[in-house]
PDB file of C-alpha atoms and ligand atoms in Angstrom:
ATOM      1  CA  MET A   1     110.742 102.257 129.389  1.00  0.00           C
ATOM      2  CA  SER A   2     108.649 103.206 132.401  1.00  0.00           C
ATOM      3  CA  THR A   3     106.572 105.598 130.296  1.00  0.00           C
ATOM      4  CA  ALA A   4     105.578 102.864 127.880  1.00  0.00           C
ATOM      5  CA  SER A   5     104.818 100.374 130.670  1.00  0.00           C
ATOM      6  CA  ASP A   6     102.801 102.894 132.650  1.00  0.00           C
ATOM      7  CA  SER A   7     100.488 103.382 129.710  1.00  0.00           C
ATOM      8  CA  THR A   8      99.543  99.692 129.437  1.00  0.00           C
ATOM      9  CA  SER A   9      96.527 100.079 131.670  1.00  0.00           C
ATOM     10  CA  ALA A  10      95.099 102.774 129.388  1.00  0.00           C
ATOM     11  CA  MET A  11      95.660 100.811 126.182  1.00  0.00           C
ATOM     12  CA  SER A  12      92.846 100.695 123.642  1.00  0.00           C
ATOM     13  CA  HIS A  13      91.615  97.385 122.312  1.00  0.00           C
ATOM     14  CA  HIS A  14      89.796  99.011 119.403  1.00  0.00           C
ATOM     15  CA  LEU A  15      90.973 101.275 116.586  1.00  0.00           C
ATOM     16  CA  GLN A  16      88.431 104.099 116.527  1.00  0.00           C
ATOM     17  CA  PHE A  17      89.099 104.724 112.819  1.00  0.00           C
ATOM     18  CA  ALA A  18      87.568 101.313 112.077  1.00  0.00           C
ATOM     19  CA  THR A  19      83.853 102.058 111.927  1.00  0.00           C
ATOM     20  CA  ALA A  20      82.396  99.088 110.023  1.00  0.00           C
ATOM     21  CA  LEU A  21      79.437  97.903 112.095  1.00  0.00           C
ATOM     22  CA  SER A  22      80.099  94.185 111.869  1.00  0.00           C
ATOM     23  CA  GLU A  23      82.822  91.863 110.729  1.00  0.00           C
ATOM     24  CA  SER A  24      80.612  90.174 108.156  1.00  0.00           C
ATOM     25  CA  GLU A  25      79.841  93.483 106.392  1.00  0.00           C
ATOM     26  CA  ALA A  26      83.393  94.794 106.447  1.00  0.00           C
ATOM     27  CA  ARG A  27      85.569  94.839 103.371  1.00  0.00           C
ATOM     28  CA  THR A  28      88.756  94.704 105.469  1.00  0.00           C
ATOM     29  CA  VAL A  29      89.172  93.066 108.877  1.00  0.00           C
ATOM     30  CA  LEU A  30      91.976  93.989 111.261  1.00  0.00           C
ATOM     31  CA  PHE A  31      93.147  91.691 114.042  1.00  0.00           C
ATOM     32  CA  GLY A  32      96.093  91.597 116.428  1.00  0.00           C
ATOM     33  CA  ALA A  33      98.155  88.452 116.942  1.00  0.00           C
ATOM     34  CA  ASN A  34     101.008  88.780 119.407  1.00  0.00           C
ATOM     35  CA  THR A  35     102.836  85.652 118.287  1.00  0.00           C
ATOM     36  CA  ARG A  36     106.090  84.847 120.028  1.00  0.00           C
ATOM     37  CA  GLY A  37     108.477  82.084 119.117  1.00  0.00           C
ATOM     38  CA  ALA A  38     110.159  83.115 115.866  1.00  0.00           C
ATOM     39  CA  GLY A  39     113.326  83.968 117.783  1.00  0.00           C
ATOM     40  CA  PHE A  40     115.500  87.040 117.920  1.00  0.00           C
ATOM     41  CA  SER A  41     118.342  88.344 115.773  1.00  0.00           C
ATOM     42  CA  GLU A  42     122.029  88.627 116.667  1.00  0.00           C
ATOM     43  CA  SER A  43     121.578  92.347 117.357  1.00  0.00           C
ATOM     44  CA  ALA A  44     121.906  93.794 120.827  1.00  0.00           C
ATOM     45  CA  ARG A  45     118.175  94.403 120.785  1.00  0.00           C
ATOM     46  CA  GLY A  46     117.656  90.785 119.764  1.00  0.00           C
ATOM     47  CA  LYS A  47     119.722  89.607 122.725  1.00  0.00           C
ATOM     48  CA  ALA A  48     117.557  91.691 125.033  1.00  0.00           C
ATOM     49  CA  GLY A  49     114.570  89.950 123.478  1.00  0.00           C
ATOM     50  CA  GLU A  50     116.049  86.545 124.190  1.00  0.00           C
ATOM     51  CA  ALA A  51     116.560  87.567 127.795  1.00  0.00           C
ATOM     52  CA  GLY A  52     112.849  88.302 127.988  1.00  0.00           C
ATOM     53  CA  GLU A  53     113.251  92.022 128.470  1.00  0.00           C
ATOM     54  CA  LEU A  54     111.223  92.980 125.393  1.00  0.00           C
ATOM     55  CA  ARG A  55     107.683  92.509 124.154  1.00  0.00           C
ATOM     56  CA  THR A  56     105.834  92.924 127.396  1.00  0.00           C
ATOM     57  CA  LEU A  57     103.302  95.174 125.665  1.00  0.00           C
ATOM     58  CA  PHE A  58     100.614  94.103 123.272  1.00  0.00           C
ATOM     59  CA  THR A  59     101.726  95.599 119.989  1.00  0.00           C
ATOM     60  CA  ALA A  60      98.368  95.935 118.238  1.00  0.00           C
ATOM     61  CA  ASP A  61      96.878  97.721 121.245  1.00  0.00           C
ATOM     62  CA  PHE A  62      99.832 100.113 121.319  1.00  0.00           C
ATOM     63  CA  VAL A  63      99.164 100.969 117.665  1.00  0.00           C
ATOM     64  CA  ARG A  64      95.429 101.413 118.308  1.00  0.00           C
ATOM     65  CA  THR A  65      96.096 103.617 121.334  1.00  0.00           C
ATOM     66  CA  ALA A  66      98.570 105.862 119.492  1.00  0.00           C
ATOM     67  CA  ASP A  67      96.179 106.366 116.595  1.00  0.00           C
ATOM     68  CA  ASN A  68      93.166 106.937 118.838  1.00  0.00           C
ATOM     69  CA  GLU A  69      95.135 109.614 120.701  1.00  0.00           C
ATOM     70  CA  SER A  70      96.061 111.302 117.416  1.00  0.00           C
ATOM     71  CA  PRO A  71      93.203 110.364 115.105  1.00  0.00           C
ATOM     72  CA  SER A  72      92.943 111.177 111.421  1.00  0.00           C
ATOM     73  CA  LEU A  73      91.283 110.281 108.160  1.00  0.00           C
ATOM     74  CA  THR A  74      93.403 108.888 105.336  1.00  0.00           C
ATOM     75  CA  GLU A  75      95.382 111.370 103.280  1.00  0.00           C
ATOM     76  CA  ARG A  76      92.543 111.351 100.719  1.00  0.00           C
ATOM     77  CA  LEU A  77      90.168 112.292 103.549  1.00  0.00           C
ATOM     78  CA  GLU A  78      88.461 108.909 103.680  1.00  0.00           C
ATOM     79  CA  ASP A  79      87.038 107.449 106.877  1.00  0.00           C
ATOM     80  CA  GLY A  80      87.300 103.870 108.098  1.00  0.00           C
ATOM     81  CA  ALA A  81      83.796 102.716 107.121  1.00  0.00           C
ATOM     82  CA  PRO A  82      85.040  99.591 105.251  1.00  0.00           C
ATOM     83  CA  LEU A  83      87.311  98.521 108.142  1.00  0.00           C
ATOM     84  CA  PHE A  84      86.315  96.355 111.105  1.00  0.00           C
ATOM     85  CA  ASP A  85      88.617  95.916 114.092  1.00  0.00           C
ATOM     86  CA  ALA A  86      88.151  92.364 115.386  1.00  0.00           C
ATOM     87  CA  GLY A  87      90.434  92.781 118.402  1.00  0.00           C
ATOM     88  CA  ASN A  88      93.173  90.353 119.327  1.00  0.00           C
ATOM     89  CA  LEU A  89      93.521  86.608 118.891  1.00  0.00           C
ATOM     90  CA  PRO A  90      94.041  84.845 122.223  1.00  0.00           C
ATOM     91  CA  LEU A  91      97.445  83.178 121.874  1.00  0.00           C
ATOM     92  CA  GLU A  92      98.842  83.327 125.410  1.00  0.00           C
ATOM     93  CA  GLY A  93     100.560  80.135 126.481  1.00  0.00           C
ATOM     94  CA  LEU A  94     100.180  78.378 123.124  1.00  0.00           C
ATOM     95  CA  SER A  95     103.028  76.445 121.506  1.00  0.00           C
ATOM     96  CA  LEU A  96     104.680  77.797 118.365  1.00  0.00           C
ATOM     97  CA  GLU A  97     102.673  75.330 116.248  1.00  0.00           C
ATOM     98  CA  ALA A  98      99.391  76.238 117.934  1.00  0.00           C
ATOM     99  CA  GLN A  99     100.021  79.969 117.482  1.00  0.00           C
ATOM    100  CA  VAL A 100     100.705  79.470 113.767  1.00  0.00           C
ATOM    101  CA  ALA A 101      97.579  77.302 113.458  1.00  0.00           C
ATOM    102  CA  ALA A 102      95.378  79.900 115.168  1.00  0.00           C
ATOM    103  CA  VAL A 103      96.606  82.788 113.014  1.00  0.00           C
ATOM    104  CA  ARG A 104      96.347  80.630 109.871  1.00  0.00           C
ATOM    105  CA  GLU A 105      92.756  79.714 110.750  1.00  0.00           C
ATOM    106  CA  ARG A 106      91.820  83.391 111.194  1.00  0.00           C
ATOM    107  CA  PHE A 107      93.317  84.267 107.811  1.00  0.00           C
ATOM    108  CA  LEU A 108      91.590  81.275 106.187  1.00  0.00           C
ATOM    109  CA  GLY A 109      88.134  82.359 107.332  1.00  0.00           C
ATOM    110  CA  LEU A 110      88.580  85.907 106.042  1.00  0.00           C
ATOM    111  CA  LEU A 111      90.190  84.914 102.737  1.00  0.00           C
ATOM    112  CA  ARG A 112      87.461  82.361 102.037  1.00  0.00           C
ATOM    113  CA  ARG A 113      84.781  85.019 102.557  1.00  0.00           C
ATOM    114  CA  GLY A 114      86.645  87.311 100.135  1.00  0.00           C
ATOM    115  CA  GLN A 115      87.530  89.813 102.844  1.00  0.00           C
ATOM    116  CA  ARG A 116      90.842  91.610 103.037  1.00  0.00           C
ATOM    117  CA  ALA A 117      92.745  90.513 106.139  1.00  0.00           C
ATOM    118  CA  VAL A 118      95.145  92.735 108.064  1.00  0.00           C
ATOM    119  CA  CYS A 119      97.129  91.201 110.915  1.00  0.00           C
ATOM    120  CA  LEU A 120      99.258  93.174 113.360  1.00  0.00           C
ATOM    121  CA  GLY A 121     101.955  91.005 114.955  1.00  0.00           C
ATOM    122  CA  GLY A 122     103.576  89.692 116.829  1.00  0.00           C
ATOM    123  CA  ASP A 123     106.746  88.309 115.369  1.00  0.00           C
ATOM    124  CA  HIS A 124     107.521  86.627 112.056  1.00  0.00           C
ATOM    125  CA  LEU A 125     105.317  83.607 112.835  1.00  0.00           C
ATOM    126  CA  ILE A 126     102.326  85.575 111.514  1.00  0.00           C
ATOM    127  CA  LYS A 127     104.015  85.682 108.104  1.00  0.00           C
ATOM    128  CA  TYR A 128     104.245  81.922 107.771  1.00  0.00           C
ATOM    129  CA  ALA A 129     100.704  81.518 109.116  1.00  0.00           C
ATOM    130  CA  ALA A 130      99.354  84.038 106.602  1.00  0.00           C
ATOM    131  CA  LEU A 131     101.248  82.606 103.643  1.00  0.00           C
ATOM    132  CA  SER A 132     100.119  79.069 104.434  1.00  0.00           C
ATOM    133  CA  ALA A 133      96.495  80.314 104.482  1.00  0.00           C
ATOM    134  CA  ILE A 134      97.032  82.140 101.170  1.00  0.00           C
ATOM    135  CA  SER A 135      98.457  78.965  99.650  1.00  0.00           C
ATOM    136  CA  ALA A 136      95.380  77.008 100.776  1.00  0.00           C
ATOM    137  CA  VAL A 137      92.857  79.494  99.340  1.00  0.00           C
ATOM    138  CA  HIS A 138      94.480  81.015  96.231  1.00  0.00           C
ATOM    139  CA  ASP A 139      96.640  79.448  93.534  1.00  0.00           C
ATOM    140  CA  ASP A 140      97.261  82.771  91.762  1.00  0.00           C
ATOM    141  CA  CYS A 141      98.584  85.072  94.481  1.00  0.00           C
ATOM    142  CA  GLY A 142     101.878  86.925  94.390  1.00  0.00           C
ATOM    143  CA  VAL A 143     103.737  88.092  97.492  1.00  0.00           C
ATOM    144  CA  VAL A 144     105.342  91.478  98.088  1.00  0.00           C
ATOM    145  CA  TYR A 145     107.710  91.075 101.034  1.00  0.00           C
ATOM    146  CA  LEU A 146     108.831  94.436 102.416  1.00  0.00           C
ATOM    147  CA  ASP A 147     111.872  93.762 104.589  1.00  0.00           C
ATOM    148  CA  ALA A 148     115.511  94.863 104.904  1.00  0.00           C
ATOM    149  CA  HIS A 149     116.268  91.118 105.101  1.00  0.00           C
ATOM    150  CA  PRO A 150     115.470  88.138 102.829  1.00  0.00           C
ATOM    151  CA  ASP A 151     114.374  85.660 105.589  1.00  0.00           C
ATOM    152  CA  CYS A 152     115.282  82.716 103.330  1.00  0.00           C
ATOM    153  CA  THR A 153     117.973  80.856 105.263  1.00  0.00           C
ATOM    154  CA  GLN A 154     117.737  77.160 104.371  1.00  0.00           C
ATOM    155  CA  ASP A 155     117.060  75.855 107.864  1.00  0.00           C
ATOM    156  CA  GLU A 156     114.731  73.052 109.006  1.00  0.00           C
ATOM    157  CA  ALA A 157     113.559  75.131 111.952  1.00  0.00           C
ATOM    158  CA  LEU A 158     110.909  77.798 111.399  1.00  0.00           C
ATOM    159  CA  TYR A 159     112.302  81.079 112.744  1.00  0.00           C
ATOM    160  CA  PHE A 160     112.525  84.739 111.696  1.00  0.00           C
ATOM    161  CA  GLY A 161     115.394  84.001 109.284  1.00  0.00           C
ATOM    162  CA  SER A 162     113.784  81.023 107.501  1.00  0.00           C
ATOM    163  CA  ILE A 163     110.176  82.146 106.973  1.00  0.00           C
ATOM    164  CA  LEU A 164     110.378  82.315 103.169  1.00  0.00           C
ATOM    165  CA  HIS A 165     112.462  79.129 102.892  1.00  0.00           C
ATOM    166  CA  HIS A 166     109.479  77.371 104.468  1.00  0.00           C
ATOM    167  CA  ALA A 167     106.786  79.403 102.706  1.00  0.00           C
ATOM    168  CA  TRP A 168     108.273  78.646  99.280  1.00  0.00           C
ATOM    169  CA  GLN A 169     107.734  74.950  99.994  1.00  0.00           C
ATOM    170  CA  LEU A 170     103.973  75.542 100.230  1.00  0.00           C
ATOM    171  CA  PRO A 171     102.050  74.477  97.099  1.00  0.00           C
ATOM    172  CA  HIS A 172     101.023  77.932  95.864  1.00  0.00           C
ATOM    173  CA  ILE A 173     103.610  80.313  97.305  1.00  0.00           C
ATOM    174  CA  ARG A 174     106.380  80.558  94.736  1.00  0.00           C
ATOM    175  CA  PRO A 175     109.693  82.422  94.652  1.00  0.00           C
ATOM    176  CA  GLU A 176     109.023  83.403  91.030  1.00  0.00           C
ATOM    177  CA  ARG A 177     105.869  85.207  92.201  1.00  0.00           C
ATOM    178  CA  THR A 178     107.530  86.814  95.213  1.00  0.00           C
ATOM    179  CA  SER A 179     109.225  90.177  95.290  1.00  0.00           C
ATOM    180  CA  LEU A 180     111.584  91.099  98.130  1.00  0.00           C
ATOM    181  CA  LEU A 181     111.047  94.836  98.436  1.00  0.00           C
ATOM    182  CA  ALA A 182     113.755  97.163  99.831  1.00  0.00           C
ATOM    183  CA  LEU A 183     116.261  94.374 100.480  1.00  0.00           C
ATOM    184  CA  ARG A 184     119.571  95.684 101.820  1.00  0.00           C
ATOM    185  CA  GLN A 185     121.019  93.589 104.683  1.00  0.00           C
ATOM    186  CA  VAL A 186     121.909  90.014 103.741  1.00  0.00           C
ATOM    187  CA  ASN A 187     124.210  87.544 105.525  1.00  0.00           C
ATOM    188  CA  PRO A 188     126.130  84.748 103.743  1.00  0.00           C
ATOM    189  CA  ARG A 189     123.594  82.028 104.657  1.00  0.00           C
ATOM    190  CA  GLU A 190     120.742  84.155 103.362  1.00  0.00           C
ATOM    191  CA  ARG A 191     122.692  84.775 100.158  1.00  0.00           C
ATOM    192  CA  GLY A 192     122.796  80.983  99.764  1.00  0.00           C
ATOM    193  CA  GLY A 193     119.008  80.898 100.144  1.00  0.00           C
ATOM    194  CA  LEU A 194     118.610  83.643  97.541  1.00  0.00           C
ATOM    195  CA  GLN A 195     120.829  81.750  95.096  1.00  0.00           C
ATOM    196  CA  HIS A 196     118.813  78.582  95.676  1.00  0.00           C
ATOM    197  CA  TRP A 197     115.298  80.046  95.453  1.00  0.00           C
ATOM    198  CA  ARG A 198     115.906  83.008  93.073  1.00  0.00           C
ATOM    199  CA  PRO A 199     112.997  85.263  94.105  1.00  0.00           C
ATOM    200  CA  GLY A 200     112.399  88.702  92.614  1.00  0.00           C
ATOM    201  CA  ILE A 201     114.400  91.397  94.398  1.00  0.00           C
ATOM    202  CA  ILE A 202     113.947  95.176  94.514  1.00  0.00           C
ATOM    203  CA  PRO A 203     117.075  96.541  96.207  1.00  0.00           C
ATOM    204  CA  ALA A 204     116.460  99.544  98.459  1.00  0.00           C
ATOM    205  CA  LEU A 205     118.588 101.825  96.284  1.00  0.00           C
ATOM    206  CA  ASP A 206     116.216 101.264  93.353  1.00  0.00           C
ATOM    207  CA  PHE A 207     113.830 103.659  95.084  1.00  0.00           C
ATOM    208  CA  CYS A 208     116.174 106.586  94.386  1.00  0.00           C
ATOM    209  CA  GLU A 209     118.356 105.308  91.560  1.00  0.00           C
ATOM    210  CA  ARG A 210     115.499 104.176  89.303  1.00  0.00           C
ATOM    211  CA  GLY A 211     112.547 105.943  90.892  1.00  0.00           C
ATOM    212  CA  LEU A 212     109.075 104.833  91.929  1.00  0.00           C
ATOM    213  CA  PRO A 213     107.587 104.132  88.470  1.00  0.00           C
ATOM    214  CA  ALA A 214     110.524 101.809  87.712  1.00  0.00           C
ATOM    215  CA  VAL A 215     110.124 100.101  91.102  1.00  0.00           C
ATOM    216  CA  VAL A 216     106.469  99.419  90.293  1.00  0.00           C
ATOM    217  CA  GLU A 217     107.420  98.176  86.819  1.00  0.00           C
ATOM    218  CA  SER A 218     109.948  95.739  88.328  1.00  0.00           C
ATOM    219  CA  LEU A 219     107.411  94.534  90.898  1.00  0.00           C
ATOM    220  CA  VAL A 220     104.870  93.798  88.179  1.00  0.00           C
ATOM    221  CA  ALA A 221     107.490  91.929  86.137  1.00  0.00           C
ATOM    222  CA  GLN A 222     108.642  89.912  89.161  1.00  0.00           C
ATOM    223  CA  LEU A 223     105.129  88.979  90.314  1.00  0.00           C
ATOM    224  CA  GLY A 224     104.300  87.574  86.892  1.00  0.00           C
ATOM    225  CA  PRO A 225     100.775  86.738  85.718  1.00  0.00           C
ATOM    226  CA  VAL A 226      99.050  86.803  89.133  1.00  0.00           C
ATOM    227  CA  LYS A 227      95.622  88.319  89.817  1.00  0.00           C
ATOM    228  CA  ARG A 228      96.077  88.783  93.528  1.00  0.00           C
ATOM    229  CA  VAL A 229      98.815  90.067  95.791  1.00  0.00           C
ATOM    230  CA  TYR A 230      99.522  89.580  99.480  1.00  0.00           C
ATOM    231  CA  VAL A 231     101.690  92.175 101.264  1.00  0.00           C
ATOM    232  CA  SER A 232     103.967  91.109 104.124  1.00  0.00           C
ATOM    233  CA  VAL A 233     105.599  93.938 106.046  1.00  0.00           C
ATOM    234  CA  ASP A 234     108.559  93.688 108.367  1.00  0.00           C
ATOM    235  CA  LEU A 235     108.747  97.236 109.679  1.00  0.00           C
ATOM    236  CA  ASP A 236     112.549  97.176 109.398  1.00  0.00           C
ATOM    237  CA  GLY A 237     112.011  97.296 105.633  1.00  0.00           C
ATOM    238  CA  LEU A 238     111.092 100.971 105.994  1.00  0.00           C
ATOM    239  CA  ALA A 239     113.570 103.767 106.714  1.00  0.00           C
ATOM    240  CA  PRO A 240     114.387 103.558 110.444  1.00  0.00           C
ATOM    241  CA  HIS A 241     114.112 107.323 110.990  1.00  0.00           C
ATOM    242  CA  GLU A 242     110.370 106.920 110.448  1.00  0.00           C
ATOM    243  CA  VAL A 243     109.997 103.482 111.994  1.00  0.00           C
ATOM    244  CA  PRO A 244     112.692 103.251 114.671  1.00  0.00           C
ATOM    245  CA  ALA A 245     111.080 100.791 117.100  1.00  0.00           C
ATOM    246  CA  VAL A 246     112.118  97.523 115.492  1.00  0.00           C
ATOM    247  CA  GLU A 247     114.488  94.831 116.646  1.00  0.00           C
ATOM    248  CA  ALA A 248     116.897  95.019 113.708  1.00  0.00           C
ATOM    249  CA  PRO A 249     116.811  98.572 112.276  1.00  0.00           C
ATOM    250  CA  TYR A 250     118.974  99.085 109.191  1.00  0.00           C
ATOM    251  CA  PRO A 251     119.452 102.429 107.456  1.00  0.00           C
ATOM    252  CA  GLY A 252     118.663 103.179 103.842  1.00  0.00           C
ATOM    253  CA  GLY A 253     115.099 101.938 103.418  1.00  0.00           C
ATOM    254  CA  PRO A 254     112.225 103.594 101.553  1.00  0.00           C
ATOM    255  CA  THR A 255     110.003 106.071 103.362  1.00  0.00           C
ATOM    256  CA  LEU A 256     106.413 105.350 104.344  1.00  0.00           C
ATOM    257  CA  ARG A 257     105.289 107.721 101.578  1.00  0.00           C
ATOM    258  CA  GLU A 258     107.199 105.754  98.953  1.00  0.00           C
ATOM    259  CA  VAL A 259     105.757 102.473 100.171  1.00  0.00           C
ATOM    260  CA  LEU A 260     102.217 103.905 100.173  1.00  0.00           C
ATOM    261  CA  VAL A 261     102.695 105.043  96.569  1.00  0.00           C
ATOM    262  CA  VAL A 262     103.844 101.534  95.625  1.00  0.00           C
ATOM    263  CA  LEU A 263     100.834  99.984  97.394  1.00  0.00           C
ATOM    264  CA  ARG A 264      98.481 102.352  95.583  1.00  0.00           C
ATOM    265  CA  ALA A 265     100.011 101.301  92.262  1.00  0.00           C
ATOM    266  CA  LEU A 266      99.657  97.625  93.193  1.00  0.00           C
ATOM    267  CA  ALA A 267      96.005  98.129  94.170  1.00  0.00           C
ATOM    268  CA  SER A 268      95.266  99.513  90.717  1.00  0.00           C
ATOM    269  CA  ARG A 269      96.608  96.321  89.103  1.00  0.00           C
ATOM    270  CA  TYR A 270      95.834  93.486  91.534  1.00  0.00           C
ATOM    271  CA  GLU A 271      93.342  92.439  94.167  1.00  0.00           C
ATOM    272  CA  LEU A 272      95.183  93.028  97.450  1.00  0.00           C
ATOM    273  CA  VAL A 273      94.026  90.126  99.629  1.00  0.00           C
ATOM    274  CA  GLY A 274      95.755  91.028 102.854  1.00  0.00           C
ATOM    275  CA  MET A 275      98.713  92.337 104.800  1.00  0.00           C
ATOM    276  CA  ASP A 276     100.667  91.498 107.928  1.00  0.00           C
ATOM    277  CA  VAL A 277     102.882  93.871 109.892  1.00  0.00           C
ATOM    278  CA  SER A 278     105.473  92.489 112.272  1.00  0.00           C
ATOM    279  CA  GLU A 279     108.504  93.204 114.450  1.00  0.00           C
ATOM    280  CA  PHE A 280     107.265  96.364 116.162  1.00  0.00           C
ATOM    281  CA  ILE A 281     108.643  96.712 119.701  1.00  0.00           C
ATOM    282  CA  PRO A 282     106.527  99.276 121.616  1.00  0.00           C
ATOM    283  CA  GLU A 283     109.176  99.572 124.361  1.00  0.00           C
ATOM    284  CA  PHE A 284     111.404 101.355 121.806  1.00  0.00           C
ATOM    285  CA  ASP A 285     108.708 103.778 120.688  1.00  0.00           C
ATOM    286  CA  PRO A 286     108.491 106.628 123.231  1.00  0.00           C
ATOM    287  CA  LEU A 287     107.455 109.151 120.542  1.00  0.00           C
ATOM    288  CA  LYS A 288     104.943 106.633 119.101  1.00  0.00           C
ATOM    289  CA  LEU A 289     106.357 107.316 115.631  1.00  0.00           C
ATOM    290  CA  THR A 290     106.443 103.637 114.743  1.00  0.00           C
ATOM    291  CA  ALA A 291     102.930 103.128 116.078  1.00  0.00           C
ATOM    292  CA  LEU A 292     101.564 106.047 114.049  1.00  0.00           C
ATOM    293  CA  ALA A 293     103.385 104.874 110.909  1.00  0.00           C
ATOM    294  CA  THR A 294     101.908 101.391 111.396  1.00  0.00           C
ATOM    295  CA  ALA A 295      98.427 102.795 111.942  1.00  0.00           C
ATOM    296  CA  ARG A 296      98.713 104.931 108.833  1.00  0.00           C
ATOM    297  CA  LEU A 297      99.832 101.934 106.798  1.00  0.00           C
ATOM    298  CA  VAL A 298      96.797  99.965 108.021  1.00  0.00           C
ATOM    299  CA  LYS A 299      94.330 102.798 107.415  1.00  0.00           C
ATOM    300  CA  GLU A 300      95.599 103.606 103.920  1.00  0.00           C
ATOM    301  CA  PHE A 301      95.718  99.880 103.053  1.00  0.00           C
ATOM    302  CA  ALA A 302      92.118  99.451 104.175  1.00  0.00           C
ATOM    303  CA  ARG A 303      91.003 102.164 101.737  1.00  0.00           C
ATOM    304  CA  LEU A 304      92.993 101.038  98.699  1.00  0.00           C
ATOM    305  CA  LEU A 305      90.559 100.276  95.900  1.00  0.00           C
ATOM    306  CA  PRO A 306      91.043  98.197  92.782  1.00  0.00           C
TER     307      PRO A 306
HETATM  308 MN1  LIG B 401     113.711  92.090 108.713  1.00  0.00          MN
END
């Protein structure tokens, strides 16, 4: 832990890969939003979070720093010319509602200008904020929700376990246009939410049992006749050996490579309007594996073309 904390002073506030000269000219805009207030899971790590021991570091800056220290082009040797790094939203001291409103507003501005928005959390609050902005701007947008968990507990309170229960009550976010990608850890209350809302589901085992082309085929079928797609990433959706620094790791997820292949296939069929990435805990990332995986996801996403 001391290693991670010691490096805070040297943290970068800008991703050097992002070389667009101004936000207005950029095709994709990255911003950090360290939301806090979505709660913590029942896991031991979650309990540490509740006790205030976690999340002292600014996640987006940790990702930027790791990538700047180990810089690279995308795998197709592209640079970051279409990507602008807009820094971090100031959210310190704001209520849960005010944090959601601020992140939603940032998404709204970018979506309305037709720019692709990428938000690094922060906790699950960014997901609800993003989806409520999507619902306000687009009536034809599907959602790919990469997560080991379904986050659809039918609960009045907005927290990490009820994000989709609330999002599916928004006018233009619909369960029949949502695909839960790599689902594999569901509790009985969440099963009740799944039975109520009936979203599309791609179980994690589909990645090996049916293979990537079949996964893409199922995604397309589940998203229905949409033109656009928004991608919401809980890092615990990925295989934890590649992305270990999350609060609720659960074995058996797809690799980063598999997810990048799926995203590439989606980009060839839909306009990808944005992405959020949440639940990264820098204190658990001494090798910076999770940070580098997150950075790669952002960089490849920024260069995905229709
Ligand atoms: Mn999750």
